[in-house]
Coordinates of C-alpha atoms in Angstrom, one line a residue:
Chain A
M1 CA 56.7 10.2 41.4
T2 CA 55.2 7.4 43.8
A3 CA 53.6 4.0 41.9
D4 CA 50.5 5.1 42.9
S5 CA 50.8 8.4 41.5
A6 CA 52.7 7.6 38.4
A7 CA 49.1 5.2 37.4
W8 CA 46.9 8.3 38.2
E9 CA 48.9 10.7 35.7
A10 CA 48.7 7.8 33.3
L11 CA 45.1 7.6 33.8
R12 CA 44.7 11.6 33.6
L13 CA 46.2 11.5 30.7
S14 CA 44.6 8.8 29.2
L15 CA 41.4 10.8 29.4
W16 CA 42.8 14.1 28.3
V17 CA 43.5 12.5 24.8
A18 CA 40.8 9.8 24.5
C19 CA 38.4 13.2 25.5
W20 CA 40.4 15.6 22.7
A21 CA 40.4 12.8 20.2
T22 CA 36.9 12.1 21.0
V23 CA 35.8 16.1 20.5
L24 CA 38.1 16.4 17.4
A25 CA 36.9 13.2 15.6
V26 CA 33.5 13.5 15.5
P27 CA 32.7 16.4 13.4
L28 CA 35.2 15.4 11.2
A29 CA 33.9 11.0 11.1
L30 CA 30.3 12.6 10.7
W31 CA 31.1 14.5 7.7
V32 CA 33.3 11.7 5.7
A33 CA 30.2 9.6 6.5
W34 CA 28.3 11.8 5.2
I35 CA 29.8 12.2 1.6
L36 CA 30.2 8.2 2.1
A37 CA 26.9 7.3 2.7
R38 CA 25.8 10.4 0.4
K39 CA 27.3 11.4 -2.0
S40 CA 29.0 9.5 -5.0
F41 CA 31.8 11.2 -6.6
W42 CA 35.5 9.7 -8.5
G43 CA 37.4 8.3 -5.7
K44 CA 34.8 7.8 -3.5
S45 CA 36.4 3.9 -3.5
L46 CA 40.1 5.8 -3.1
L47 CA 38.8 7.7 0.0
N48 CA 36.6 4.2 1.9
A49 CA 39.9 2.6 1.4
V50 CA 41.8 5.7 3.2
V51 CA 39.5 5.9 6.1
H52 CA 39.8 2.0 6.8
L53 CA 43.5 1.7 6.4
P54 CA 44.3 1.8 9.9
L55 CA 42.2 -0.7 10.8
V56 CA 43.8 -3.5 8.8
L57 CA 47.3 -1.7 9.1
P58 CA 49.4 -3.2 11.9
P59 CA 48.8 -0.3 14.6
V60 CA 53.2 0.2 14.8
V61 CA 53.4 0.7 10.7
T62 CA 50.1 3.5 10.8
G63 CA 52.5 4.9 14.0
Y64 CA 55.9 5.3 12.3
L65 CA 53.5 6.8 9.5
L66 CA 52.7 9.1 11.3
L67 CA 55.9 9.6 12.4
I68 CA 58.0 9.5 9.0
S69 CA 55.2 12.1 8.7
F70 CA 55.2 14.8 11.4
S71 CA 59.0 14.6 13.0
P72 CA 60.2 17.7 13.5
N73 CA 62.5 17.2 10.9
A74 CA 59.6 16.6 7.8
P75 CA 58.1 19.3 5.9
M76 CA 54.6 18.4 7.6
G77 CA 55.9 18.6 10.9
Q78 CA 58.1 21.7 9.8
A79 CA 54.6 23.6 8.8
L80 CA 53.0 22.1 11.7
S81 CA 56.2 23.5 14.2
A82 CA 55.8 26.8 12.6
M83 CA 52.8 27.4 13.2
G84 CA 53.2 26.3 17.2
L85 CA 52.2 23.0 17.4
Q86 CA 54.1 19.9 17.6
L87 CA 53.3 16.5 17.2
A88 CA 55.6 13.7 17.6
F89 CA 57.1 12.5 21.3
H90 CA 54.2 15.5 22.5
W91 CA 50.9 14.6 24.0
T92 CA 49.1 16.4 20.6
G93 CA 50.5 13.1 18.6
A94 CA 48.8 11.1 20.8
V95 CA 45.9 12.5 20.6
L96 CA 46.8 12.2 16.2
A97 CA 47.2 8.6 16.8
A98 CA 44.1 8.0 18.7
I99 CA 42.1 9.6 15.9
V100 CA 43.7 7.9 13.1
M101 CA 42.8 4.6 14.8
G102 CA 39.5 5.2 15.8
F103 CA 38.8 7.0 13.2
P104 CA 37.4 4.2 11.2
L105 CA 35.5 2.9 13.6
M106 CA 32.9 6.2 14.1
V107 CA 33.1 6.6 10.0
R108 CA 31.6 3.0 10.6
A109 CA 28.8 4.0 13.2
M110 CA 28.0 7.0 11.8
R111 CA 27.4 5.8 8.1
L112 CA 25.3 2.7 9.4
A113 CA 23.2 5.0 11.1
I114 CA 23.0 7.4 8.1
E115 CA 22.0 5.1 5.5
A116 CA 19.2 3.8 7.6
V117 CA 17.6 7.4 6.8
D118 CA 15.2 7.3 4.7
P119 CA 16.2 10.8 2.0
K120 CA 11.9 10.6 1.7
L121 CA 11.6 12.3 5.0
E122 CA 14.2 15.2 3.9
E123 CA 12.7 15.2 1.4
A124 CA 8.8 16.1 2.9
A125 CA 10.1 18.6 5.4
E126 CA 12.0 20.8 2.9
T127 CA 8.3 20.5 1.1
L128 CA 7.2 22.0 4.7
G129 CA 9.4 25.2 4.1
A130 CA 12.4 23.7 5.7
G131 CA 16.0 24.6 4.1
R132 CA 18.7 22.5 4.3
I133 CA 20.2 23.5 7.4
S134 CA 17.0 23.2 9.2
V135 CA 16.8 20.0 8.0
F136 CA 19.6 18.4 9.2
A137 CA 19.2 20.0 12.7
R138 CA 15.4 18.9 13.0
V139 CA 15.1 15.7 10.9
T140 CA 18.1 14.1 9.5
L141 CA 20.7 14.8 13.3
P142 CA 17.9 13.5 16.0
L143 CA 17.7 10.4 13.6
I144 CA 21.0 9.4 13.5
G145 CA 22.1 10.8 16.6
P146 CA 22.4 7.4 18.8
G147 CA 24.4 6.3 15.6
I148 CA 26.4 9.6 16.5
L149 CA 26.8 8.3 20.2
A150 CA 27.7 4.8 19.2
G151 CA 30.8 6.0 17.3
A152 CA 31.6 8.3 19.4
V153 CA 32.0 5.3 22.3
M154 CA 33.7 3.3 19.9
G155 CA 36.8 6.4 19.1
F156 CA 37.0 7.0 22.7
A157 CA 37.2 3.1 23.9
K158 CA 39.9 3.0 21.3
A159 CA 41.7 6.0 22.1
M160 CA 41.4 4.7 25.6
G161 CA 42.7 2.0 24.5
E162 CA 45.1 2.5 21.6
F163 CA 49.1 1.4 21.7
G164 CA 50.5 0.3 18.9
A165 CA 50.6 3.8 17.3
T166 CA 50.9 6.0 20.6
I167 CA 54.2 3.9 21.5
T168 CA 55.7 4.4 18.4
F169 CA 55.0 8.4 17.2
V170 CA 55.2 9.5 20.7
A171 CA 57.3 7.1 22.1
N172 CA 56.1 6.0 26.6
I173 CA 57.6 9.0 29.0
P174 CA 56.4 9.2 32.2
G175 CA 53.8 12.4 32.6
Q176 CA 54.0 13.1 28.9
T177 CA 53.2 10.9 26.5
Q178 CA 52.7 7.6 28.8
T179 CA 48.5 6.3 28.8
L180 CA 47.5 3.8 30.7
P181 CA 48.1 1.0 28.2
G182 CA 51.5 2.3 27.9
A183 CA 52.4 3.0 31.5
I184 CA 50.5 -1.0 31.8
W185 CA 53.5 -2.3 29.6
A186 CA 56.1 -0.9 31.6
A187 CA 54.7 -1.4 34.8
L188 CA 55.3 -5.1 33.6
Q189 CA 59.1 -4.9 32.3
I190 CA 60.1 -4.1 35.7
P191 CA 60.9 -6.7 38.8
G192 CA 57.9 -6.3 41.0
G193 CA 55.6 -4.1 38.8
E194 CA 52.7 -5.8 38.8
G195 CA 50.8 -4.7 41.6
Q196 CA 51.3 -1.1 40.2
A197 CA 49.5 -3.3 35.8
V198 CA 47.5 -4.7 38.4
T199 CA 45.7 -0.6 39.6
M200 CA 46.2 0.5 36.3
V201 CA 44.7 -3.3 34.5
L202 CA 41.6 -2.2 36.8
M203 CA 41.5 1.4 36.2
A204 CA 41.1 0.9 32.2
S205 CA 38.4 -1.6 33.0
A206 CA 36.6 0.7 35.3
V207 CA 36.2 3.8 32.4
A208 CA 36.0 1.0 29.4
V209 CA 32.4 -0.2 31.5
A210 CA 31.5 3.4 32.9
A211 CA 32.0 4.8 28.4
V212 CA 29.6 1.7 27.6
L213 CA 27.0 2.4 30.2
L214 CA 26.9 5.8 29.6
S215 CA 26.6 5.2 26.1
E216 CA 23.6 2.8 26.9
V217 CA 21.3 5.3 28.6
L218 CA 21.6 8.3 26.3
A219 CA 20.9 5.5 23.3
R220 CA 18.2 4.6 25.5
R221 CA 17.2 8.0 26.2
V222 CA 17.8 9.2 22.5
S223 CA 15.2 6.4 21.0
A224 CA 12.7 7.0 24.0
R225 CA 11.9 10.2 21.9
I226 CA 11.8 8.2 18.6
A227 CA 10.4 5.7 19.3
A228 CA 6.7 4.5 20.0
K229 CA 5.5 5.3 24.1
Chain B
M1 CA -4.7 31.4 -8.6
T2 CA -3.4 29.3 -11.3
L3 CA -0.9 26.1 -11.7
Q4 CA 0.2 26.0 -15.3
V5 CA 2.5 22.9 -15.9
E6 CA 4.6 22.4 -19.1
I7 CA 7.0 19.6 -19.0
K8 CA 9.4 17.3 -20.7
H9 CA 11.2 14.6 -19.1
Q10 CA 12.6 11.4 -19.5
L11 CA 12.7 8.8 -17.2
G12 CA 14.0 5.2 -18.2
G13 CA 12.3 4.1 -20.6
L14 CA 9.1 6.9 -20.4
S15 CA 9.2 9.8 -22.5
L16 CA 6.9 12.1 -20.3
K17 CA 5.0 14.9 -22.2
V18 CA 2.7 17.0 -20.4
G19 CA 1.1 20.4 -20.2
F20 CA -2.3 21.1 -18.2
E21 CA -3.7 23.5 -15.8
A22 CA -4.9 23.7 -12.5
A23 CA -6.9 26.2 -10.9
G24 CA -9.5 26.2 -7.7
G25 CA -11.1 22.8 -6.2
I26 CA -9.6 19.5 -6.6
T27 CA -8.0 19.0 -10.1
A28 CA -7.2 15.0 -10.3
I29 CA -4.2 13.5 -12.5
F30 CA -5.4 9.9 -13.5
G31 CA -3.7 7.2 -15.1
R32 CA -2.2 3.3 -14.7
S33 CA 0.5 3.2 -12.5
G34 CA 4.0 4.2 -14.6
T35 CA 2.3 6.8 -16.8
G36 CA 4.4 9.1 -15.6
K37 CA 1.6 10.7 -12.6
T38 CA 4.3 10.8 -10.0
T39 CA 7.0 12.2 -11.5
V40 CA 4.5 15.3 -12.9
I41 CA 3.8 16.3 -9.1
N42 CA 7.2 15.7 -7.8
A43 CA 8.5 18.3 -10.8
V44 CA 5.1 20.6 -9.6
A45 CA 6.2 20.2 -5.8
G46 CA 10.7 20.4 -6.7
L47 CA 11.5 17.2 -5.6
L48 CA 12.7 16.1 -9.5
R49 CA 14.5 18.6 -12.2
P50 CA 12.6 18.1 -15.6
D51 CA 14.6 17.6 -18.0
A52 CA 12.4 21.0 -20.1
G53 CA 9.6 23.2 -19.6
R54 CA 7.8 25.6 -17.4
V55 CA 6.1 25.3 -14.0
S56 CA 4.1 28.7 -12.8
L57 CA 1.4 29.7 -10.1
G58 CA -0.1 32.1 -10.3
G59 CA 2.7 35.0 -11.0
D60 CA 5.8 32.9 -9.6
V61 CA 7.9 31.2 -11.8
F62 CA 9.3 27.9 -10.6
V63 CA 10.4 26.3 -13.1
D64 CA 12.1 27.4 -16.6
T65 CA 14.5 25.2 -18.4
A66 CA 14.9 28.3 -20.7
S67 CA 16.4 30.3 -18.2
G68 CA 17.4 28.1 -15.5
R69 CA 15.1 28.7 -12.7
F70 CA 14.5 26.9 -10.3
V71 CA 12.8 26.8 -7.2
P72 CA 13.9 24.9 -4.2
P73 CA 11.0 23.1 -2.8
A74 CA 10.8 24.4 0.5
K75 CA 10.3 27.7 -1.1
R76 CA 7.8 27.1 -3.0
R77 CA 5.3 26.7 0.0
L78 CA 3.4 24.1 -1.8
G79 CA 1.8 21.3 1.3
Y80 CA 3.1 17.7 0.0
V81 CA 0.3 14.7 0.8
F82 CA 2.4 12.2 0.4
Q83 CA 1.1 8.4 -0.2
D84 CA 3.3 6.8 2.5
A85 CA 2.2 9.8 4.9
R86 CA 6.8 10.4 5.9
L87 CA 5.6 11.3 9.1
F88 CA 8.5 12.7 11.4
P89 CA 9.1 9.1 13.7
H90 CA 11.1 10.8 16.8
L91 CA 8.2 13.5 17.0
T92 CA 5.1 13.3 18.2
V93 CA 1.8 14.4 16.1
R94 CA 2.0 17.5 17.5
D95 CA 5.5 19.0 16.8
N96 CA 4.8 16.7 13.3
L97 CA 1.4 19.4 12.8
T98 CA 3.7 22.5 13.6
F99 CA 6.8 21.3 12.1
G100 CA 6.0 23.8 8.5
A101 CA 4.8 26.7 10.6
R102 CA 8.0 28.0 11.2
Y103 CA 8.7 28.7 7.6
A104 CA 5.5 30.5 6.6
P105 CA 5.8 33.9 5.7
P106 CA 4.2 36.2 8.7
G107 CA 0.4 37.1 7.4
A108 CA 0.2 33.9 5.6
Q109 CA -3.2 32.8 5.0
G110 CA -4.1 29.7 5.9
A111 CA -5.9 27.8 9.1
G112 CA -4.7 27.3 12.5
L113 CA -3.6 24.3 14.6
D114 CA -7.2 24.4 16.4
D115 CA -9.1 25.0 12.8
V116 CA -6.6 21.6 11.5
V117 CA -7.2 19.5 14.4
A118 CA -10.7 19.8 14.5
L119 CA -11.2 19.5 10.6
L120 CA -9.3 16.0 10.9
G121 CA -10.3 15.2 14.2
L122 CA -6.8 14.8 15.4
A123 CA -7.4 15.6 19.1
P124 CA -7.0 12.0 20.3
L125 CA -3.5 12.0 18.6
M126 CA -1.3 15.0 19.7
A127 CA 0.9 13.6 22.1
R128 CA 1.5 10.2 20.4
R129 CA 4.3 9.3 17.6
P130 CA 4.1 8.4 14.7
G131 CA 5.2 5.2 14.6
T132 CA 1.8 3.6 16.9
L133 CA -1.3 4.8 14.7
S134 CA -2.7 3.2 12.3
G135 CA -2.6 4.2 8.6
G136 CA -5.5 6.0 7.9
E137 CA -4.2 8.3 11.5
K138 CA -0.7 8.8 9.9
Q139 CA -2.8 10.4 6.4
R140 CA -4.8 12.6 8.6
V141 CA -1.9 13.9 10.7
A142 CA 0.4 13.8 7.0
I143 CA -2.9 16.2 5.5
G144 CA -2.7 18.4 9.0
R145 CA 0.9 18.6 9.2
A146 CA 0.9 20.0 5.1
L147 CA -2.5 22.6 5.4
L148 CA -0.5 23.8 8.8
S149 CA 3.1 24.9 6.3
R150 CA 0.0 27.6 4.9
P151 CA 0.5 26.6 1.7
R152 CA -0.6 28.1 -1.4
M153 CA -1.3 25.1 -3.2
L154 CA -2.3 20.8 -1.7
L155 CA -0.1 18.2 -3.9
M156 CA -1.5 15.0 -3.2
D157 CA 0.0 11.7 -4.5
E158 CA -2.6 8.6 -3.9
P159 CA -2.9 9.6 0.0
L160 CA -5.9 6.1 0.1
A161 CA -3.1 4.5 -1.9
S162 CA -1.9 2.4 0.4
L163 CA -4.9 2.4 2.8
D164 CA -7.6 -0.4 2.9
A165 CA -11.4 -0.1 2.0
P166 CA -12.5 0.7 5.7
R167 CA -9.8 3.3 6.0
K168 CA -10.5 4.5 2.7
Q169 CA -13.4 5.9 3.8
E170 CA -12.6 7.2 6.8
I171 CA -10.1 9.7 4.7
L172 CA -12.6 10.1 1.9
P173 CA -15.5 12.5 4.3
Y174 CA -12.2 14.9 6.0
L175 CA -11.3 15.1 1.4
E176 CA -14.4 16.8 1.2
R177 CA -14.4 19.2 4.2
L178 CA -11.2 20.5 3.1
R179 CA -12.8 20.5 -0.9
D180 CA -15.9 22.4 0.1
G181 CA -14.9 24.0 3.5
P182 CA -13.6 27.4 3.7
L183 CA -10.1 27.4 3.0
N184 CA -10.7 26.9 -0.6
L185 CA -7.4 25.7 -1.2
P186 CA -6.7 24.5 -4.6
I187 CA -5.6 21.0 -4.5
L188 CA -3.5 19.0 -7.2
Y189 CA -4.9 14.6 -6.8
V190 CA -2.9 12.0 -8.2
S191 CA -4.7 8.7 -8.0
H192 CA -5.6 5.7 -10.2
A193 CA -8.4 4.8 -8.7
V194 CA -11.8 5.8 -10.4
D195 CA -14.1 6.7 -7.6
E196 CA -11.9 8.4 -5.5
V197 CA -12.0 10.5 -8.4
A198 CA -15.5 10.7 -9.5
R199 CA -16.1 11.6 -5.8
L200 CA -13.3 14.3 -5.5
A201 CA -12.3 16.0 -8.5
D202 CA -13.8 19.4 -9.9
R203 CA -10.9 18.8 -13.1
L204 CA -9.7 15.7 -14.3
V205 CA -6.4 15.9 -16.2
L206 CA -6.7 12.1 -17.9
L207 CA -2.5 10.8 -18.5
Q208 CA -1.1 7.8 -20.8
D209 CA 2.1 6.6 -21.6
G210 CA 3.0 10.1 -20.5
E211 CA 0.9 12.3 -22.0
V212 CA -1.7 13.7 -21.6
Q213 CA -4.8 12.2 -23.1
A214 CA -7.3 13.9 -21.9
Q215 CA -8.1 17.4 -20.1
G216 CA -11.2 18.9 -18.8
P217 CA -14.3 19.5 -16.0
L218 CA -14.8 16.6 -14.5
Y219 CA -18.4 15.6 -15.9
D220 CA -17.2 16.1 -19.5
V221 CA -14.3 14.0 -19.4
M222 CA -15.7 10.9 -17.5
A223 CA -18.6 11.9 -20.3
D224 CA -15.6 11.5 -23.3
P225 CA -16.8 8.2 -25.1
A226 CA -12.7 8.6 -26.0
A227 CA -12.2 8.5 -22.8
V228 CA -13.5 5.1 -22.3
P229 CA -10.3 3.0 -22.9
L230 CA -8.2 5.5 -20.5
L231 CA -10.5 4.6 -17.2
G232 CA -11.1 1.0 -18.2
V233 CA -14.0 -0.1 -19.9
R234 CA -15.4 -1.5 -16.7
E235 CA -14.9 2.1 -14.7
A236 CA -15.6 4.2 -17.4
G237 CA -19.3 6.4 -16.8
A238 CA -20.6 9.1 -16.8
V239 CA -20.7 11.1 -13.5
I240 CA -23.4 13.6 -12.7
E241 CA -25.4 16.2 -11.0
A242 CA -28.7 15.1 -9.1
E243 CA -30.8 16.7 -6.0
V244 CA -32.4 14.7 -3.3
I245 CA -36.1 14.7 -3.5
A246 CA -37.7 12.6 -1.0
H247 CA -36.5 9.2 1.2
A248 CA -39.2 6.9 0.3
D249 CA -39.9 3.8 3.8
D250 CA -38.8 1.2 1.9
G251 CA -35.3 2.1 1.5
L252 CA -35.5 4.1 -2.1
S253 CA -34.7 8.2 -2.3
T254 CA -35.8 9.7 -5.4
L255 CA -33.3 12.3 -7.0
R256 CA -33.7 15.0 -9.8
I257 CA -31.8 15.1 -12.6
S258 CA -31.6 17.2 -15.1
A259 CA -33.6 14.4 -17.8
G260 CA -36.0 13.5 -14.8
T261 CA -35.9 11.5 -11.8
L262 CA -33.9 8.5 -11.0
E263 CA -35.0 6.0 -7.7
L264 CA -31.7 5.0 -5.4
P265 CA -31.2 3.3 -2.5
G266 CA -28.7 3.7 0.3
V267 CA -28.6 7.7 0.2
Q268 CA -28.1 9.1 2.7
A269 CA -28.4 12.9 2.5
D270 CA -30.9 15.1 3.2
V271 CA -33.4 16.2 0.9
G272 CA -32.3 19.2 -1.6
A273 CA -29.1 18.3 -1.0
R274 CA -26.9 18.3 -4.1
I275 CA -25.3 14.6 -5.1
R276 CA -22.5 13.3 -7.3
L277 CA -24.2 9.9 -9.4
R278 CA -22.0 7.9 -10.7
V279 CA -23.1 5.7 -14.2
L280 CA -21.0 3.2 -15.0
A281 CA -21.4 2.8 -19.4
Q282 CA -21.8 -1.0 -18.9
D283 CA -25.2 -0.6 -16.4
V284 CA -26.5 1.6 -19.1
I285 CA -29.2 -0.7 -21.7
L286 CA -30.2 1.4 -24.5
S287 CA -33.5 0.6 -26.2
L288 CA -35.6 1.7 -29.1
S289 CA -38.7 1.9 -27.7
R290 CA -40.3 2.9 -24.0
P291 CA -39.7 -0.2 -22.5
E292 CA -42.4 -1.9 -20.5
G293 CA -42.7 -4.3 -17.5
L294 CA -38.9 -3.9 -16.5
S295 CA -37.6 -4.8 -13.0
S296 CA -35.0 -1.6 -13.4
V297 CA -37.3 1.2 -13.0
N298 CA -35.2 4.1 -13.8
V299 CA -35.5 5.2 -17.7
L300 CA -34.0 7.9 -19.2
P301 CA -35.6 9.3 -22.8
V302 CA -31.9 10.3 -24.5
R303 CA -30.8 11.9 -27.8
V304 CA -27.2 9.8 -28.9
E305 CA -24.8 12.3 -29.4
T306 CA -21.3 10.2 -30.7
V307 CA -20.6 6.6 -31.0
H308 CA -17.9 5.7 -30.5
P309 CA -16.2 2.2 -32.0
G310 CA -14.1 0.8 -29.8
G311 CA -10.6 -1.6 -30.8
G312 CA -13.0 -4.9 -29.9
P313 CA -16.5 -5.3 -30.3
G314 CA -17.0 -3.1 -27.9
A315 CA -18.8 0.6 -28.5
A316 CA -18.5 3.7 -26.9
I317 CA -21.9 5.9 -26.9
G318 CA -22.1 9.2 -25.4
L319 CA -25.7 10.0 -24.9
R320 CA -27.0 13.4 -24.4
A321 CA -30.1 13.1 -21.4
G322 CA -31.5 16.4 -20.5
K323 CA -28.0 19.0 -19.8
D324 CA -26.5 16.1 -19.0
R325 CA -24.4 13.5 -20.9
V326 CA -24.4 9.5 -19.5
L327 CA -21.9 7.0 -21.5
A328 CA -23.1 3.6 -22.6
R329 CA -21.2 0.7 -23.9
V330 CA -22.9 -1.6 -25.9
T331 CA -21.8 -4.2 -28.7
A332 CA -20.3 -3.2 -32.2
R333 CA -23.4 -5.6 -33.5
A334 CA -25.6 -3.5 -31.3
V335 CA -24.6 -0.3 -32.6
A336 CA -24.8 -2.1 -36.6
E337 CA -28.7 -3.3 -35.5
M338 CA -30.2 -0.8 -33.6
Q339 CA -28.2 1.7 -36.2
L340 CA -27.4 4.0 -33.3
A341 CA -26.1 7.1 -34.9
P342 CA -25.9 10.9 -33.9
G343 CA -29.4 12.1 -33.4
L344 CA -31.2 9.0 -32.5
D345 CA -33.4 9.4 -29.7
C346 CA -33.9 6.1 -27.8
Y347 CA -34.1 5.1 -23.2
A348 CA -31.6 4.5 -21.8
I349 CA -32.2 2.1 -18.5
L350 CA -29.5 2.9 -16.1
K351 CA -28.7 1.3 -12.4
A352 CA -26.5 4.4 -11.2
T353 CA -25.0 4.5 -7.8
N354 CA -24.4 7.4 -5.1
V355 CA -20.2 8.2 -5.5
A356 CA -20.5 10.0 -1.4
P357 CA -23.2 8.9 1.2
G358 CA -23.3 11.6 1.5
S359 CA -23.9 15.4 0.3
I360 CA -21.8 17.1 -2.7
G361 CA -21.7 20.1 -0.8
R362 CA -21.8 22.8 -4.0

């Protein structure tokens, strides 16, 4: 494998992992953000703490916890591999690591957006005849759209940059689990690898800038619909 | 179609225990702030579950705590106009207006979009967003939005309370049109402003400390001496109906009431129109003999019906003037000196104000 094609392969895998992580995490994060913002129940602070744990734990520790939970020898890993899903040392594990690491950022952004919606508007929609699903789809969702978008971009960026938990959980196998940060780190370990590292640093920066620009454009479009003309 | 409400609810330190009925026209629930008015209207709308009781409209039972029945707000088909408009900020005025239309059952009675737009003067606003509307405009859109959900009854919780005086004057004629127009939609109207109630309501429910203190047709309740402390001594006073007979060149108009005629400035209604007059109890002076040489020209022969001593130095006197009832507020000393007692004939010198510049329509 040439140096360049290895860089492109790492970029492709990073985008693949980050997209899967974002798509899978957004609905779950929205649900958790919803119950944290709107419901009161026993164990709410515990749930909040667990969600935020990856933000404060060293990523290597998070990766290690994932490894001992989902290794082929662990009960959970065995159950999943019986269903045909292997996580440890596999790109699917990189997706899981990215989801776990990005989750607190997503939940935070979405929770703030949900808390900013006045429940009185939802009451008004109910009195007009809208059932719960209609109220959510026609009032709540459009109003929290920018927050969901912000959370998704944060999660995507986190997934693109995730290193510690990923390398601990799924190692750094070129073409299989080696994402862009892992490849940059590997390139810097070999003499004369700086050139390749710079290429990949530029790639990572380009993706990050593109993600931010795209979210700006989308957010502006959403808020233009909401705000005064 | 009659709304029947019989509920008990504990709300912080307030024990609410309310029973009343509302049929056609505008039924106003009047009370000072903190007397539970909004709790009552929210229980009717379904935004609040009362601790105990029953709420029904026509044959439909919305709430019956005895049988555990609770119909969610979306299924009650009651249009709710909130004090704070609550328009959807992400939708245009047009989309706000049509928000509830799709949930009304096919064939539901009610106004169409064009009718509502014309009734409330919304045509210039249709493409705008709520963020760019004035308070009065928002409230008009909120009324239109509630109407277009084709409700069986309209609930209004202090729809004018957050508006300044000119904006109020902007909305009131629309509410009168709604009351007198062809829609014939019953309205439950919560307010703490006596002037709004006097102008709009057909029936009045007086609420204090979570309980109904008086209820009945507006003219009766407003003329009840016992209602004076509930309405406030400065605001209490009868509402009577009058017919415009003539407009004089000096700006005074002649109005006929059952006990005689009155001269009033500032009446804009056409000759022949029927209007509502408000006679504040504190603006009525009683005299045992027909007074001569007064600057006021409005003197009516009246008969004392009730004498209701207040807690302080004042007393409320219920008077019969022809077919109408008028309230006067005098001092307890005057009651003793004039020997005011039921059955006594005397004269009332009064200053009436018309509650609305235009006609009351019916």
